[in-house]
Amino acid sequence: MDNILLLIAIGFAVGTLGTLIGAGGGFILVPILIFTHPALKPAVITAVSMAIVACNALSGTVAYARAKRIDYKAGIQFAFFTIPGSILGVIITRYISATLFTIIFGSLLIILALYLFFKKDETGAATPVISQPAHTGAHITDATGQTYYYVYNKYLGWFISLIVGFISPVLGIGGGIIHVPALVNWLKFPVHVATATSHFILAIMSVTSVIVHITEGNYNDPYIVKLVIYLAVGVIIGAQLGAYLSHKIKGHAIIKALAVSLALVGVRIIFQHL
């Protein structure tokens, strides 16, 4: 695991898949770190993961910005509400045992996977209409000329973002793995807009988490810093590929890929610690 080329390759895979589904890649990296570095404390594992998620999110956001698929108005609002939860979540990690950490993480991934995989696609729906004051109408025309129309409940989005902000640093997963399904299924964002906007939110939230981890001293070990650097090289490159592939793959396929990835990782983690 400490081979430089292997670390870069792992970072590349994390960046590609994480950006493709708008999840940041932490859900892949955390179990890898748990398996290969069992001596690391949960706080350090999440610190490494959040640093890589930040690199992935920043790189992916640049690519999605060029594609013009980011809803900046919604993204800024939701990102603002992730910050308080993110700060509290980082502080909480020091009090969580390694066993509890992995069981919670694995169970959450499996639950999300089952929900996403078996939920029916809602295609062919009528044009969205603003029916309540809390609802906000939006439309985006991306770089290919595709226009997306949708309506979302901003108050529900604020609440979800607050919860995501707290859970993400606790589990070291960045939050996109939760935010994308929430944006698509509960706030009714188009999948491609959801993945791009999630990455934008993730960039802001993960950088905040990294800053808090720095103040907590979780990057003081030079070995941890090298680990982050080598993984970051791969993830930054992979994020560009993931954003490119997102243009070529249909939305429902992205959601199914997300669900399968979640389930495999979740089952593997739980059985490893039973």
PDB file of N, CA, C and O in Angstrom, residues 2-3 25 56 69 73 97 133 137 145 149 165 192 222 243 255 269:
ATOM      1  N   ASP A   2       2.114   1.141   0.490  1.00  0.00           N
ATOM      2  CA  ASP A   2       2.950   2.326   0.592  1.00  0.00           C
ATOM      3  C   ASP A   2       3.816   2.538  -0.643  1.00  0.00           C
ATOM      4  O   ASP A   2       4.636   3.456  -0.666  1.00  0.00           O
ATOM      5  N   ASN A   3       3.663   1.696  -1.660  1.00  0.00           N
ATOM      6  CA  ASN A   3       4.342   1.901  -2.921  1.00  0.00           C
ATOM      7  C   ASN A   3       3.773   3.147  -3.605  1.00  0.00           C
ATOM      8  O   ASN A   3       2.554   3.296  -3.735  1.00  0.00           O
ATOM      9  N   GLY A  25     -15.454   9.968  -3.571  1.00  0.00           N
ATOM     10  CA  GLY A  25     -14.546   8.839  -3.510  1.00  0.00           C
ATOM     11  C   GLY A  25     -14.160   8.387  -2.118  1.00  0.00           C
ATOM     12  O   GLY A  25     -13.468   7.379  -1.956  1.00  0.00           O
ATOM     13  N   ASN A  56     -10.164  15.762  -4.824  1.00  0.00           N
ATOM     14  CA  ASN A  56     -11.066  15.216  -5.843  1.00  0.00           C
ATOM     15  C   ASN A  56     -12.171  16.219  -6.171  1.00  0.00           C
ATOM     16  O   ASN A  56     -12.479  16.480  -7.341  1.00  0.00           O
ATOM     17  N   ARG A  69     -22.727  22.389 -15.625  1.00  0.00           N
ATOM     18  CA  ARG A  69     -23.786  21.581 -15.029  1.00  0.00           C
ATOM     19  C   ARG A  69     -23.968  21.844 -13.534  1.00  0.00           C
ATOM     20  O   ARG A  69     -24.726  21.133 -12.877  1.00  0.00           O
ATOM     21  N   LYS A  73     -26.457  28.490  -7.340  1.00  0.00           N
ATOM     22  CA  LYS A  73     -27.366  29.076  -6.353  1.00  0.00           C
ATOM     23  C   LYS A  73     -27.723  28.061  -5.274  1.00  0.00           C
ATOM     24  O   LYS A  73     -27.616  28.342  -4.071  1.00  0.00           O
ATOM     25  N   SER A  97     -14.891   4.627  18.554  1.00  0.00           N
ATOM     26  CA  SER A  97     -14.017   3.457  18.501  1.00  0.00           C
ATOM     27  C   SER A  97     -13.925   2.950  17.068  1.00  0.00           C
ATOM     28  O   SER A  97     -14.832   3.157  16.254  1.00  0.00           O
ATOM     29  N   PRO A 133     -44.304  28.195  -1.426  1.00  0.00           N
ATOM     30  CA  PRO A 133     -43.287  29.243  -1.275  1.00  0.00           C
ATOM     31  C   PRO A 133     -41.881  28.683  -1.061  1.00  0.00           C
ATOM     32  O   PRO A 133     -40.899  29.312  -1.451  1.00  0.00           O
ATOM     33  N   GLY A 137     -37.715  27.200  -8.408  1.00  0.00           N
ATOM     34  CA  GLY A 137     -37.589  26.689  -9.762  1.00  0.00           C
ATOM     35  C   GLY A 137     -36.209  26.993 -10.318  1.00  0.00           C
ATOM     36  O   GLY A 137     -35.604  28.021  -9.995  1.00  0.00           O
ATOM     37  N   GLY A 145     -25.641  22.032 -24.757  1.00  0.00           N
ATOM     38  CA  GLY A 145     -26.918  22.578 -25.185  1.00  0.00           C
ATOM     39  C   GLY A 145     -28.117  21.915 -24.544  1.00  0.00           C
ATOM     40  O   GLY A 145     -29.262  22.315 -24.789  1.00  0.00           O
ATOM     41  N   TYR A 149     -34.808  21.314 -16.480  1.00  0.00           N
ATOM     42  CA  TYR A 149     -35.765  22.076 -15.686  1.00  0.00           C
ATOM     43  C   TYR A 149     -36.137  21.259 -14.443  1.00  0.00           C
ATOM     44  O   TYR A 149     -36.397  20.063 -14.547  1.00  0.00           O
ATOM     45  N   GLY A 165     -23.434  17.310   6.436  1.00  0.00           N
ATOM     46  CA  GLY A 165     -22.241  17.967   6.958  1.00  0.00           C
ATOM     47  C   GLY A 165     -21.707  17.290   8.205  1.00  0.00           C
ATOM     48  O   GLY A 165     -20.493  17.173   8.394  1.00  0.00           O
ATOM     49  N   HIS A 192     -27.477  14.380 -13.646  1.00  0.00           N
ATOM     50  CA  HIS A 192     -26.217  15.005 -14.050  1.00  0.00           C
ATOM     51  C   HIS A 192     -25.989  16.347 -13.344  1.00  0.00           C
ATOM     52  O   HIS A 192     -24.853  16.699 -13.029  1.00  0.00           O
ATOM     53  N   PRO A 222       4.534  13.104   9.465  1.00  0.00           N
ATOM     54  CA  PRO A 222       5.040  13.236   8.092  1.00  0.00           C
ATOM     55  C   PRO A 222       4.607  12.082   7.187  1.00  0.00           C
ATOM     56  O   PRO A 222       4.410  12.267   5.982  1.00  0.00           O
ATOM     57  N   ALA A 243     -15.297  13.189 -14.641  1.00  0.00           N
ATOM     58  CA  ALA A 243     -16.202  14.231 -15.131  1.00  0.00           C
ATOM     59  C   ALA A 243     -16.453  14.068 -16.633  1.00  0.00           C
ATOM     60  O   ALA A 243     -17.570  14.275 -17.121  1.00  0.00           O
ATOM     61  N   ILE A 255     -26.627   5.974 -11.263  1.00  0.00           N
ATOM     62  CA  ILE A 255     -27.245   5.645  -9.979  1.00  0.00           C
ATOM     63  C   ILE A 255     -27.070   4.153  -9.662  1.00  0.00           C
ATOM     64  O   ILE A 255     -26.774   3.773  -8.518  1.00  0.00           O
ATOM     65  N   ILE A 269     -16.772  -4.436   4.446  1.00  0.00           N
ATOM     66  CA  ILE A 269     -16.359  -3.817   5.716  1.00  0.00           C
ATOM     67  C   ILE A 269     -16.963  -4.552   6.909  1.00  0.00           C
ATOM     68  O   ILE A 269     -16.265  -4.871   7.875  1.00  0.00           O
TER      69      ILE A 269
END
